Each structure stands twice: as C-alpha cells, then as structure tokens.
C-alpha cells in the first residue's frame, strides 16, 4: 500500500478551530497512511545521536503531543511537569532570591504552605492580600516581583478580576502567575487576560479520571512569554521534576473528553447548587456559576459536617477534584487549612454521574444532620 496517495493532508489542518475540536484534533502524528491515529507513548531514556531529541529529561515526543494540545487550548505554549506542585515550584523559581511575592491568604494548601515555608526560610518575602480587593492588591504589588492568583479560589470559590490584577501587575513589572486548575482553559484563558504564567494541576480536570498526578505550565507566544518559557524549561531540565511519559499519555487521553466531561459536570453542579440552596441543613452555597466546583456550609459543628462526608454512599469521600466521579471533603480536617475557611465547609467536586442519583445521595447524607 505504500506510495498510494492518501485522501487527506499529512499535517494537522490549520486553526481556527473551536476549543472542543482542538482538544480532539491536536497532539497527533502526521496523517501518514498506516500510521497510528493517536499520539505515540515513547518509553526511552535516550535517543540516537544527531536527532532533534537527545535525552529524555530534556524532551520527549509524548510530552510534545500533550503540550501542543494544552498550549493551543490556553492560547500559548505549554510545558508538562511531574505534578501541579512541580509547576508551582518551577514558577516560583522565577522569583529572584529575596524577592517579594504577593499571594492570597486562602488558596491551594500546597501553594500556600510552600510560600510560607520559603518566606520563613528567608528565600522570599510574602505579602498576603485579599485578591478580590483591588485597592489592597495595588498597594501590595508595589515593589513586588511576582503575584499568585487563583480564580475561582480554593476552597472559598471566590472569583478574582484577573484582567484588572494582570493589568496592574504588568504596569509595575510584576510577573503574574495564575493557577487555572479549577476553571480549565475551556472556561477561562488567563494568558488572554494578561497573565504571564498559567499553571495546572493536570491531575484534576485535564486528566479527569483520578488516575494520574501531573502538572503543566503555560506561557504566551510573544517574546517575553518565550523568555519565561525558556527559563521554565531550563528549570525542568536541570531540577529534574519531569513528567513520566505514561502519565503524560494518560493525561492526553483524558483531555480528549474534557469538553463533554466539563459540560456535563457543570450542568450537574448548577442544578445541585440550586437544590442545595433550598436544603434545610445547608446555610450557604458557594458556586461561581461555571465549572463544577462548589462548596457548602452546613448546620452544626465541623464534626457534624465530617459525618455528612462519611455518610455519602455514591459521592467519594476523598481529597482531590476534577474526576468523573463526584468527590466530597471537609477542608478544615487539615490543620494547615487557614481559619478563614469555615469549620463546616464541604468542598464538592461534581462529577458526571446522573444528577438525580447525586442529589439523592447527598440530600440523604445532609438529612442525617437533622436526625
Ligand atoms: C491539586 C492542586 C494543585 C497541586 O497539584 P498536584 O498535581 O497535586 O501536585 C495545585 N493547585 C490546585 C488549585 C490544585 O487543586
């Protein structure tokens, strides 16, 4: 069959494509007759000399397939790393020794803990500020090197005016880092809003099946963006927190269905938020109106809320989020979660199950509070 003309071009068709199409079509091999349709899983530590790839701590074709797909989604270029925290560490490496970092007091626990530890060790100065208070942010940014943002925030689900903070930061020469794990690039593209570095725990929505730990960093394609990307790639290469090809391949397989997973999970979350607002044992519902993370506060004590999480039979009582299965967790069960997080706050990662089944299970667990 070799040498036969084939009916379609060997290079991926050019953009523009809608995000849902990019998720499916990018990160694939050229359309050579007889070649595999998916991306190759390349398991090698090294490559024959004189080629484009030299050693697998520096680059890998499986990484590139994932990076091409995620980069196109975020409107920039992506680098895959071993975990969300490896992405956090890489972004933090951009701060000069003794530099000033502005961050929210309540954010992803790992990020906050790392920033505090590094501040305590004298590696940086940390300025904590409410990211929804633009005046306070403006004051804190003066003389800073880097600002860290999440939106929606974890686990309070507050929405930050990313465009305004990015504009302010850019005018002061402050590097903006946005953790886009909760929103995903389908709901928010921080690079378009002026962010310098976007990071992901690809462990969550991008992979989507709670079977992979992986992270990624995205930068813009302009000259400053490329300079940042080079520094981040250098960090990955020399500090060595690289992604496994198997994990990367699994994440690429997972990301193909992100659009349908997120649409379904978001529809479920919207309906559950509405019903939870009317439940007699729920005192507050936090749902930003997009993506599929929500949080509720319940009547009674923290121990009572803990029992709700334990009483569910379908919802999975576990940490983490963004999987196809719905997950529930009381965040203050961790001593490191700050006091701004209410004792009874239950974080819900809504999955793609049938919404009536999810509601029955959750409502029954909440009803135990009244008994
Ligand atoms: C989970 C998470 C991280 C850390 O990612 P890992 O893959 O667990 O290292 C960072 N940010 C947010 C918002 C997360 O949810």
Short mmCIF file of N, CA and C and ligand atoms in Angstrom, two decimals, residues 82-86 88 108 111 150 154 179 181-182 199-204 213-215 320-321 347, ligand 1:
data_model
loop_
_atom_site.label_atom_id
_atom_site.label_comp_id
_atom_site.label_asym_id
_atom_site.label_seq_id
_atom_site.Cartn_x
_atom_site.Cartn_y
_atom_site.Cartn_z
N UNK A 82 6.04 17.04 36.45
CA UNK A 82 5.63 15.82 37.15
C UNK A 82 4.37 15.97 38.00
N UNK A 83 4.01 17.19 38.41
CA UNK A 83 2.82 17.38 39.26
C UNK A 83 2.44 18.85 39.24
N UNK A 84 1.27 19.15 39.77
CA UNK A 84 0.89 20.55 39.92
C UNK A 84 1.91 21.28 40.80
N UNK A 85 2.38 20.62 41.85
CA UNK A 85 3.35 21.27 42.73
C UNK A 85 4.70 21.47 42.04
N UNK A 86 5.05 20.58 41.12
CA UNK A 86 6.28 20.81 40.34
C UNK A 86 6.11 22.06 39.47
N UNK A 88 4.20 24.60 40.35
CA UNK A 88 4.27 25.70 41.32
C UNK A 88 5.74 26.03 41.61
N UNK A 108 -4.84 27.20 47.24
CA UNK A 108 -4.50 25.79 47.30
C UNK A 108 -3.45 25.59 48.40
N UNK A 111 0.36 25.27 47.71
CA UNK A 111 0.97 26.53 47.28
C UNK A 111 1.21 27.44 48.48
N UNK A 150 -5.50 32.63 41.98
CA UNK A 150 -6.39 31.52 41.60
C UNK A 150 -7.75 32.15 41.37
N UNK A 154 -9.54 28.37 45.81
CA UNK A 154 -9.72 27.12 46.54
C UNK A 154 -9.60 27.40 48.03
N UNK A 179 -3.11 30.10 38.68
CA UNK A 179 -3.43 28.67 38.77
C UNK A 179 -4.82 28.48 38.17
N UNK A 181 -6.39 25.64 37.47
CA UNK A 181 -6.86 24.26 37.65
C UNK A 181 -8.38 24.16 37.76
N UNK A 182 -9.01 25.07 38.52
CA UNK A 182 -10.46 24.97 38.76
C UNK A 182 -11.29 25.35 37.54
N UNK A 199 -0.64 27.98 35.39
CA UNK A 199 -0.26 26.62 35.77
C UNK A 199 -1.47 25.76 36.04
N UNK A 200 -1.24 24.45 35.90
CA UNK A 200 -2.30 23.46 36.09
C UNK A 200 -1.82 22.32 36.95
N UNK A 201 -2.70 21.87 37.82
CA UNK A 201 -2.58 20.51 38.30
C UNK A 201 -3.37 19.69 37.28
N UNK A 202 -2.65 19.07 36.34
CA UNK A 202 -3.30 18.26 35.30
C UNK A 202 -3.87 16.98 35.90
N UNK A 203 -3.52 16.75 37.17
CA UNK A 203 -4.10 15.67 37.97
C UNK A 203 -5.63 15.77 37.99
N UNK A 204 -6.15 16.98 37.86
CA UNK A 204 -7.56 17.24 38.11
C UNK A 204 -8.37 17.16 36.80
N UNK A 213 -1.05 11.76 38.42
CA UNK A 213 -0.56 13.00 39.03
C UNK A 213 0.36 13.67 38.01
N UNK A 214 0.02 14.91 37.63
CA UNK A 214 0.76 15.58 36.56
C UNK A 214 0.52 17.09 36.65
N UNK A 215 1.46 17.88 36.15
CA UNK A 215 1.29 19.33 36.15
C UNK A 215 1.72 19.93 34.84
N UNK A 320 -8.75 15.83 46.57
CA UNK A 320 -8.60 15.98 45.11
C UNK A 320 -9.95 16.31 44.47
N UNK A 321 -9.93 16.50 43.17
CA UNK A 321 -11.10 17.04 42.46
C UNK A 321 -10.92 16.82 40.96
N UNK A 347 -16.23 20.86 50.50
CA UNK A 347 -15.92 21.15 49.10
C UNK A 347 -16.43 20.00 48.25
C1 LIG B 1 -4.19 19.80 43.30
C2 LIG B 1 -3.86 21.22 43.07
C3 LIG B 1 -2.52 21.65 42.97
C4 LIG B 1 -1.35 20.70 43.16
O1 LIG B 1 -1.33 19.74 42.14
P1 LIG B 1 -0.69 18.26 42.30
O2 LIG B 1 -0.91 17.69 40.95
O3 LIG B 1 -1.45 17.57 43.40
O4 LIG B 1 0.73 18.44 42.64
C5 LIG B 1 -2.29 22.99 42.70
N1 LIG B 1 -3.31 23.87 42.57
C6 LIG B 1 -4.59 23.48 42.69
C7 LIG B 1 -5.68 24.51 42.54
C8 LIG B 1 -4.92 22.16 42.93
O5 LIG B 1 -6.20 21.79 43.04
#
